[in-house]
Tab-separated table of N, CA and C in Angstrom:
chain	number	residue	atom	x	y	z
A	184	MET	N	-50.802	-26.302	-12.152
A	184	MET	CA	-50.990	-27.424	-13.057
A	184	MET	C	-49.765	-28.338	-13.018
A	185	ASP	N	-49.222	-28.576	-14.153
A	185	ASP	CA	-48.076	-29.463	-14.295
A	185	ASP	C	-46.794	-28.662	-14.094
A	186	LEU	N	-45.896	-29.138	-13.254
A	186	LEU	CA	-44.698	-28.382	-12.936
A	186	LEU	C	-43.737	-28.262	-14.110
A	187	THR	N	-43.811	-29.169	-15.069
A	187	THR	CA	-42.892	-29.119	-16.200
A	187	THR	C	-43.451	-28.328	-17.376
A	188	ARG	N	-44.667	-27.910	-17.293
A	188	ARG	CA	-45.300	-27.175	-18.383
A	188	ARG	C	-45.056	-25.677	-18.205
A	189	THR	N	-44.565	-25.030	-19.243
A	189	THR	CA	-44.312	-23.587	-19.172
A	189	THR	C	-45.581	-22.818	-19.492
A	190	SER	N	-45.581	-21.544	-19.165
A	190	SER	CA	-46.752	-20.717	-19.475
A	190	SER	C	-46.911	-20.583	-20.991
A	191	LYS	N	-45.801	-20.608	-21.716
A	191	LYS	CA	-45.872	-20.549	-23.177
A	191	LYS	C	-46.592	-21.786	-23.722
A	192	THR	N	-46.260	-22.949	-23.176
A	192	THR	CA	-46.917	-24.197	-23.584
A	192	THR	C	-48.407	-24.131	-23.287
A	193	GLU	N	-48.750	-23.622	-22.121
A	193	GLU	CA	-50.161	-23.515	-21.750
A	193	GLU	C	-50.910	-22.599	-22.702
A	194	LYS	N	-50.298	-21.496	-23.101
A	194	LYS	CA	-50.936	-20.587	-24.057
A	194	LYS	C	-51.138	-21.277	-25.397
A	195	GLU	N	-50.135	-22.027	-25.832
A	195	GLU	CA	-50.244	-22.762	-27.099
A	195	GLU	C	-51.331	-23.827	-27.014
A	196	TYR	N	-51.415	-24.525	-25.878
A	196	TYR	CA	-52.462	-25.529	-25.688
A	196	TYR	C	-53.845	-24.886	-25.771
A	197	LEU	N	-54.015	-23.738	-25.123
A	197	LEU	CA	-55.317	-23.062	-25.162
A	197	LEU	C	-55.672	-22.647	-26.583
A	198	LYS	N	-54.700	-22.092	-27.289
A	198	LYS	CA	-54.931	-21.663	-28.676
A	198	LYS	C	-55.301	-22.861	-29.554
A	199	ARG	N	-54.574	-23.955	-29.402
A	199	ARG	CA	-54.825	-25.149	-30.207
A	199	ARG	C	-56.186	-25.758	-29.859
A	200	ALA	N	-56.498	-25.820	-28.573
A	200	ALA	CA	-57.777	-26.401	-28.141
A	200	ALA	C	-58.955	-25.562	-28.623
A	201	GLU	N	-58.799	-24.252	-28.605
A	201	GLU	CA	-59.884	-23.387	-29.087
A	201	GLU	C	-60.105	-23.577	-30.586
A	202	GLY	N	-59.040	-23.784	-31.332
A	202	GLY	CA	-59.168	-24.091	-32.755
A	202	GLY	C	-59.868	-25.418	-32.969
A	203	LEU	N	-59.530	-26.402	-32.157
A	203	LEU	CA	-60.183	-27.714	-32.263
A	203	LEU	C	-61.652	-27.629	-31.837
A	204	LEU	N	-61.934	-26.774	-30.885
A	204	LEU	CA	-63.320	-26.562	-30.456
A	204	LEU	C	-64.146	-25.981	-31.608
A	205	ARG	N	-63.569	-25.001	-32.314
A	205	ARG	CA	-64.263	-24.429	-33.481
A	205	ARG	C	-64.451	-25.482	-34.568
A	206	ALA	N	-63.409	-26.278	-34.807
A	206	ALA	CA	-63.503	-27.325	-35.836
A	206	ALA	C	-64.570	-28.355	-35.461
A	207	THR	N	-64.655	-28.687	-34.181
A	207	THR	CA	-65.662	-29.640	-33.709
A	207	THR	C	-67.061	-29.076	-33.905
A	208	SER	N	-67.234	-27.808	-33.573
A	208	SER	CA	-68.550	-27.187	-33.733
A	208	SER	C	-68.954	-27.146	-35.202
A	209	ASN	N	-68.008	-26.829	-36.081
A	209	ASN	CA	-68.296	-26.831	-37.526
A	209	ASN	C	-68.615	-28.234	-38.021
A	210	TYR	N	-67.855	-29.205	-37.561
A	210	TYR	CA	-68.035	-30.593	-37.994
A	210	TYR	C	-69.433	-31.112	-37.642
A	211	PHE	N	-69.867	-30.817	-36.418
A	211	PHE	CA	-71.177	-31.289	-35.971
A	211	PHE	C	-72.310	-30.331	-36.348
A	212	GLY	N	-71.956	-29.165	-36.882
A	212	GLY	CA	-72.971	-28.202	-37.290
A	212	GLY	C	-73.749	-27.611	-36.140
A	213	ILE	N	-73.058	-27.357	-35.031
A	213	ILE	CA	-73.714	-26.797	-33.844
A	213	ILE	C	-72.949	-25.555	-33.378
A	214	GLU	N	-73.572	-24.817	-32.494
A	214	GLU	CA	-72.922	-23.641	-31.911
A	214	GLU	C	-71.768	-24.097	-31.023
A	215	ILE	N	-70.777	-23.260	-30.927
A	215	ILE	CA	-69.581	-23.598	-30.155
A	215	ILE	C	-69.914	-23.858	-28.679
A	216	ASN	N	-70.910	-23.151	-28.152
A	216	ASN	CA	-71.303	-23.332	-26.752
A	216	ASN	C	-72.025	-24.653	-26.505
A	217	ASP	N	-72.466	-25.310	-27.570
A	217	ASP	CA	-73.176	-26.583	-27.431
A	217	ASP	C	-72.248	-27.799	-27.532
A	218	VAL	N	-70.972	-27.570	-27.798
A	218	VAL	CA	-70.011	-28.676	-27.900
A	218	VAL	C	-69.738	-29.208	-26.501
A	219	THR	N	-69.831	-30.518	-26.350
A	219	THR	CA	-69.545	-31.149	-25.066
A	219	THR	C	-68.087	-31.616	-25.048
A	220	GLY	N	-67.607	-31.950	-23.873
A	220	GLY	CA	-66.252	-32.466	-23.746
A	220	GLY	C	-66.057	-33.753	-24.524
A	221	MET	N	-67.055	-34.622	-24.485
A	221	MET	CA	-66.960	-35.895	-25.216
A	221	MET	C	-66.956	-35.664	-26.723
A	222	MET	N	-67.709	-34.693	-27.194
A	222	MET	CA	-67.713	-34.392	-28.632
A	222	MET	C	-66.332	-33.896	-29.063
A	223	LEU	N	-65.735	-33.053	-28.255
A	223	LEU	CA	-64.409	-32.523	-28.549
A	223	LEU	C	-63.375	-33.639	-28.588
A	224	ALA	N	-63.425	-34.501	-27.592
A	224	ALA	CA	-62.493	-35.628	-27.544
A	224	ALA	C	-62.747	-36.595	-28.700
A	225	GLN	N	-64.000	-36.888	-28.961
A	225	GLN	CA	-64.347	-37.828	-30.017
A	225	GLN	C	-63.931	-37.305	-31.390
A	226	PHE	N	-63.991	-35.998	-31.569
A	226	PHE	CA	-63.599	-35.398	-32.841
A	226	PHE	C	-62.147	-35.732	-33.188
A	227	ILE	N	-61.229	-35.534	-32.240
A	227	ILE	CA	-59.830	-35.825	-32.585
A	227	ILE	C	-59.562	-37.320	-32.632
A	228	VAL	N	-60.282	-38.091	-31.837
A	228	VAL	CA	-60.107	-39.545	-31.887
A	228	VAL	C	-60.546	-40.063	-33.256
A	229	ASP	N	-61.681	-39.586	-33.742
A	229	ASP	CA	-62.187	-40.035	-35.041
A	229	ASP	C	-61.305	-39.578	-36.197
A	230	HIS	N	-60.615	-38.457	-36.028
A	230	HIS	CA	-59.784	-37.909	-37.096
A	230	HIS	C	-58.297	-38.235	-36.932
A	231	ARG	N	-57.953	-39.089	-35.985
A	231	ARG	CA	-56.533	-39.352	-35.717
A	231	ARG	C	-55.803	-39.985	-36.893
A	232	VAL	N	-56.526	-40.642	-37.800
A	232	VAL	CA	-55.866	-41.220	-38.972
A	232	VAL	C	-55.336	-40.134	-39.909
A	233	GLU	N	-55.814	-38.904	-39.736
A	233	GLU	CA	-55.348	-37.783	-40.556
A	233	GLU	C	-54.110	-37.109	-39.969
A	234	TYR	N	-53.773	-37.442	-38.720
A	234	TYR	CA	-52.679	-36.784	-38.021
A	234	TYR	C	-51.471	-37.697	-37.895
A	235	THR	N	-50.306	-37.069	-37.750
A	235	THR	CA	-49.118	-37.839	-37.397
A	235	THR	C	-49.185	-38.090	-35.890
A	236	PRO	N	-48.424	-39.056	-35.386
A	236	PRO	CA	-48.446	-39.302	-33.944
A	236	PRO	C	-48.103	-38.062	-33.110
A	237	ALA	N	-47.151	-37.272	-33.569
A	237	ALA	CA	-46.762	-36.069	-32.821
A	237	ALA	C	-47.905	-35.058	-32.773
A	238	THR	N	-48.602	-34.876	-33.877
A	238	THR	CA	-49.733	-33.950	-33.917
A	238	THR	C	-50.848	-34.442	-33.010
A	239	PHE	N	-51.124	-35.740	-33.068
A	239	PHE	CA	-52.181	-36.292	-32.228
A	239	PHE	C	-51.845	-36.118	-30.749
A	240	ARG	N	-50.589	-36.339	-30.374
A	240	ARG	CA	-50.177	-36.139	-28.969
A	240	ARG	C	-50.404	-34.687	-28.547
A	241	GLN	N	-50.050	-33.748	-29.429
A	241	GLN	CA	-50.251	-32.332	-29.133
A	241	GLN	C	-51.741	-32.005	-28.967
A	242	TYR	N	-52.551	-32.490	-29.879
A	242	TYR	CA	-53.991	-32.235	-29.814
A	242	TYR	C	-54.593	-32.843	-28.549
A	243	LYS	N	-54.183	-34.040	-28.255
A	243	LYS	CA	-54.686	-34.740	-27.080
A	243	LYS	C	-54.319	-33.973	-25.800
A	244	SER	N	-53.075	-33.564	-25.709
A	244	SER	CA	-52.625	-32.806	-24.533
A	244	SER	C	-53.340	-31.470	-24.426
A	245	ALA	N	-53.519	-30.811	-25.553
A	245	ALA	CA	-54.193	-29.513	-25.557
A	245	ALA	C	-55.639	-29.645	-25.081
A	246	ILE	N	-56.327	-30.651	-25.572
A	246	ILE	CA	-57.729	-30.837	-25.178
A	246	ILE	C	-57.838	-31.233	-23.710
A	247	LYS	N	-56.958	-32.108	-23.259
A	247	LYS	CA	-56.979	-32.492	-21.844
A	247	LYS	C	-56.736	-31.276	-20.954
A	248	PHE	N	-55.778	-30.445	-21.318
A	248	PHE	CA	-55.489	-29.228	-20.558
A	248	PHE	C	-56.711	-28.306	-20.556
A	249	TYR	N	-57.294	-28.112	-21.717
A	249	TYR	CA	-58.463	-27.239	-21.863
A	249	TYR	C	-59.630	-27.740	-21.003
A	250	LEU	N	-59.873	-29.035	-21.046
A	250	LEU	CA	-60.979	-29.601	-20.269
A	250	LEU	C	-60.725	-29.495	-18.766
A	251	LYS	N	-59.463	-29.593	-18.353
A	251	LYS	CA	-59.147	-29.436	-16.926
A	251	LYS	C	-59.342	-27.995	-16.483
A	252	ILE	N	-58.881	-27.058	-17.309
A	252	ILE	CA	-58.999	-25.637	-16.971
A	252	ILE	C	-60.466	-25.190	-16.946
A	253	TYR	N	-61.218	-25.648	-17.914
A	253	TYR	CA	-62.618	-25.230	-18.047
A	253	TYR	C	-63.591	-26.354	-17.693
A	254	SER	N	-63.237	-27.149	-16.733
A	254	SER	CA	-64.085	-28.290	-16.345
A	254	SER	C	-65.470	-27.838	-15.877
A	255	HIS	N	-65.571	-26.618	-15.370
A	255	HIS	CA	-66.870	-26.105	-14.928
A	255	HIS	C	-67.826	-25.856	-16.100
A	256	LEU	N	-67.293	-25.787	-17.325
A	256	LEU	CA	-68.131	-25.568	-18.506
A	256	LEU	C	-68.559	-26.878	-19.177
A	257	PHE	N	-67.879	-27.953	-18.825
A	257	PHE	CA	-68.134	-29.249	-19.467
A	257	PHE	C	-68.532	-30.266	-18.408
A	258	ILE	N	-69.786	-30.666	-18.448
A	258	ILE	CA	-70.307	-31.631	-17.490
A	258	ILE	C	-69.587	-32.978	-17.590
A	259	ASP	N	-69.122	-33.292	-18.790
A	259	ASP	CA	-68.499	-34.593	-19.054
A	259	ASP	C	-66.982	-34.498	-19.229
A	260	ALA	N	-66.368	-33.460	-18.670
A	260	ALA	CA	-64.927	-33.236	-18.853
A	260	ALA	C	-64.103	-34.420	-18.363
A	261	GLU	N	-64.438	-34.931	-17.196
A	261	GLU	CA	-63.669	-36.046	-16.632
A	261	GLU	C	-63.756	-37.295	-17.510
A	262	ASP	N	-64.942	-37.598	-18.012
A	262	ASP	CA	-65.112	-38.759	-18.893
A	262	ASP	C	-64.341	-38.582	-20.201
A	263	ALA	N	-64.343	-37.370	-20.724
A	263	ALA	CA	-63.618	-37.088	-21.968
A	263	ALA	C	-62.112	-37.248	-21.763
A	264	ILE	N	-61.610	-36.788	-20.631
A	264	ILE	CA	-60.181	-36.920	-20.326
A	264	ILE	C	-59.801	-38.387	-20.202
A	265	ILE	N	-60.627	-39.162	-19.529
A	265	ILE	CA	-60.367	-40.597	-19.387
A	265	ILE	C	-60.353	-41.273	-20.752
A	266	MET	N	-61.304	-40.910	-21.607
A	266	MET	CA	-61.348	-41.489	-22.948
A	266	MET	C	-60.069	-41.170	-23.717
A	267	LEU	N	-59.628	-39.909	-23.641
A	267	LEU	CA	-58.413	-39.515	-24.357
A	267	LEU	C	-57.180	-40.246	-23.842
A	268	GLU	N	-57.131	-40.473	-22.551
A	268	GLU	CA	-55.982	-41.187	-21.977
A	268	GLU	C	-55.923	-42.632	-22.438
A	269	ASP	N	-57.078	-43.198	-22.759
A	269	ASP	CA	-57.135	-44.600	-23.186
A	269	ASP	C	-56.884	-44.798	-24.679
A	270	VAL	N	-56.830	-43.714	-25.456
A	270	VAL	CA	-56.682	-43.827	-26.902
A	270	VAL	C	-55.208	-43.828	-27.277
A	271	SER	N	-54.861	-44.776	-28.123
A	271	SER	CA	-53.489	-44.910	-28.603
A	271	SER	C	-53.295	-44.112	-29.884
A	272	GLN	N	-52.055	-43.810	-30.175
A	272	GLN	CA	-51.742	-43.108	-31.423
A	272	GLN	C	-51.354	-44.087	-32.518
A	273	SER	N	-51.587	-45.364	-32.296
A	273	SER	CA	-51.164	-46.384	-33.261
A	273	SER	C	-51.885	-46.279	-34.604
A	274	ASP	N	-53.065	-45.679	-34.625
A	274	ASP	CA	-53.798	-45.535	-35.886
A	274	ASP	C	-53.410	-44.275	-36.662
A	275	CYS	N	-52.525	-43.477	-36.113
A	275	CYS	CA	-52.121	-42.239	-36.780
A	275	CYS	C	-51.243	-42.545	-37.992
A	276	ASN	N	-51.257	-41.605	-38.933
A	276	ASN	CA	-50.398	-41.713	-40.114
A	276	ASN	C	-48.948	-41.498	-39.729
A	277	LYS	N	-48.070	-42.240	-40.344
A	277	LYS	CA	-46.643	-42.009	-40.134
A	277	LYS	C	-46.191	-40.818	-40.963
A	278	ILE	N	-46.833	-40.636	-42.102
A	278	ILE	CA	-46.530	-39.521	-42.994
A	278	ILE	C	-47.850	-38.868	-43.376
A	279	THR	N	-47.853	-37.577	-43.423
A	279	THR	CA	-49.056	-36.864	-43.830
A	279	THR	C	-48.746	-35.968	-45.022
A	280	LEU	N	-49.735	-35.729	-45.825
A	280	LEU	CA	-49.561	-34.866	-46.987
A	280	LEU	C	-49.909	-33.420	-46.667
A	281	ARG	N	-50.230	-33.140	-45.415
A	281	ARG	CA	-50.691	-31.810	-45.031
A	281	ARG	C	-49.595	-30.967	-44.388
A	282	THR	N	-48.340	-31.297	-44.619
A	282	THR	CA	-47.246	-30.542	-44.014
A	282	THR	C	-46.279	-30.062	-45.074
A	283	SER	N	-45.273	-29.369	-44.641
A	283	SER	CA	-44.260	-28.864	-45.559
A	283	SER	C	-43.217	-29.917	-45.904
A	284	GLN	N	-43.335	-31.116	-45.366
A	284	GLN	CA	-42.315	-32.128	-45.597
A	284	GLN	C	-42.187	-32.532	-47.065
A	285	LEU	N	-43.198	-32.242	-47.873
A	285	LEU	CA	-43.134	-32.599	-49.283
A	285	LEU	C	-42.612	-31.458	-50.166
A	286	ARG	N	-42.439	-30.297	-49.578
A	286	ARG	CA	-41.964	-29.166	-50.373
A	286	ARG	C	-40.508	-29.335	-50.756
A	287	ARG	N	-40.185	-28.781	-51.891
A	287	ARG	CA	-38.806	-28.836	-52.362
A	287	ARG	C	-37.946	-27.992	-51.429
A	288	LYS	N	-36.813	-28.527	-51.024
A	288	LYS	CA	-35.951	-27.842	-50.074
A	288	LYS	C	-34.624	-27.431	-50.709
A	289	HIS	N	-34.619	-27.222	-52.007
A	289	HIS	CA	-33.379	-26.833	-52.683
A	289	HIS	C	-33.695	-25.918	-53.867
A	290	PHE	N	-32.664	-25.266	-54.363
A	290	PHE	CA	-32.805	-24.404	-55.534
A	290	PHE	C	-32.615	-25.225	-56.801
A	291	LYS	N	-33.271	-24.814	-57.849
A	291	LYS	CA	-32.978	-25.377	-59.163
A	291	LYS	C	-31.573	-24.898	-59.546
A	292	ALA	N	-30.848	-25.702	-60.284
A	292	ALA	CA	-29.482	-25.333	-60.671
A	292	ALA	C	-29.457	-24.019	-61.434
A	293	SER	N	-30.406	-23.794	-62.323
A	293	SER	CA	-30.435	-22.566	-63.114
A	293	SER	C	-30.651	-21.336	-62.231
A	294	LEU	N	-31.495	-21.460	-61.226
A	294	LEU	CA	-31.725	-20.348	-60.298
A	294	LEU	C	-30.486	-20.087	-59.456
A	295	PHE	N	-29.848	-21.147	-59.015
A	295	PHE	CA	-28.642	-21.033	-58.198
A	295	PHE	C	-27.528	-20.327	-58.978
A	296	GLU	N	-27.414	-20.631	-60.270
A	296	GLU	CA	-26.372	-20.028	-61.108
A	296	GLU	C	-26.592	-18.531	-61.268
A	297	ARG	N	-27.841	-18.095	-61.274
A	297	ARG	CA	-28.136	-16.670	-61.415
A	297	ARG	C	-27.627	-15.862	-60.221
A	298	PHE	N	-27.603	-16.474	-59.083
A	298	PHE	CA	-27.116	-15.788	-57.878
A	298	PHE	C	-25.614	-15.768	-57.903
C-alpha cells in the first residue's frame, strides 16, 4: 500500500472503517452486507458537519483504505473513493461538543487542599 503508512495505522483504519460501516448500516436500516461503497462514503460526507476537520480526515482516509483493501466486495469502490477525494473538510466544525475538550482540566481548590 502506502510506504509511509505503518501496520498500526492500517489496523486503526480497518477498525475505524468497520465502525463506520456498522453506523452506516444502522443509519440506513439495512444489513451490513448490503451497504455499498457509495453509501459508506456518503454517510461521512453527509455527517461531516458533526466532525472536526481532523476527525473527518481520519474517517475519509480509513474509508478509502477499507474500500481499496476490500474493493472486490464493493462494486462501486472506485467511484466512492473518487467522491471522497473531491470532498473538502471546509464544512466541518472547528469545535465539537463530542470530545473531552470541554471537560474540566483542573482540581477544585478545596480538593487540592485535602491532598
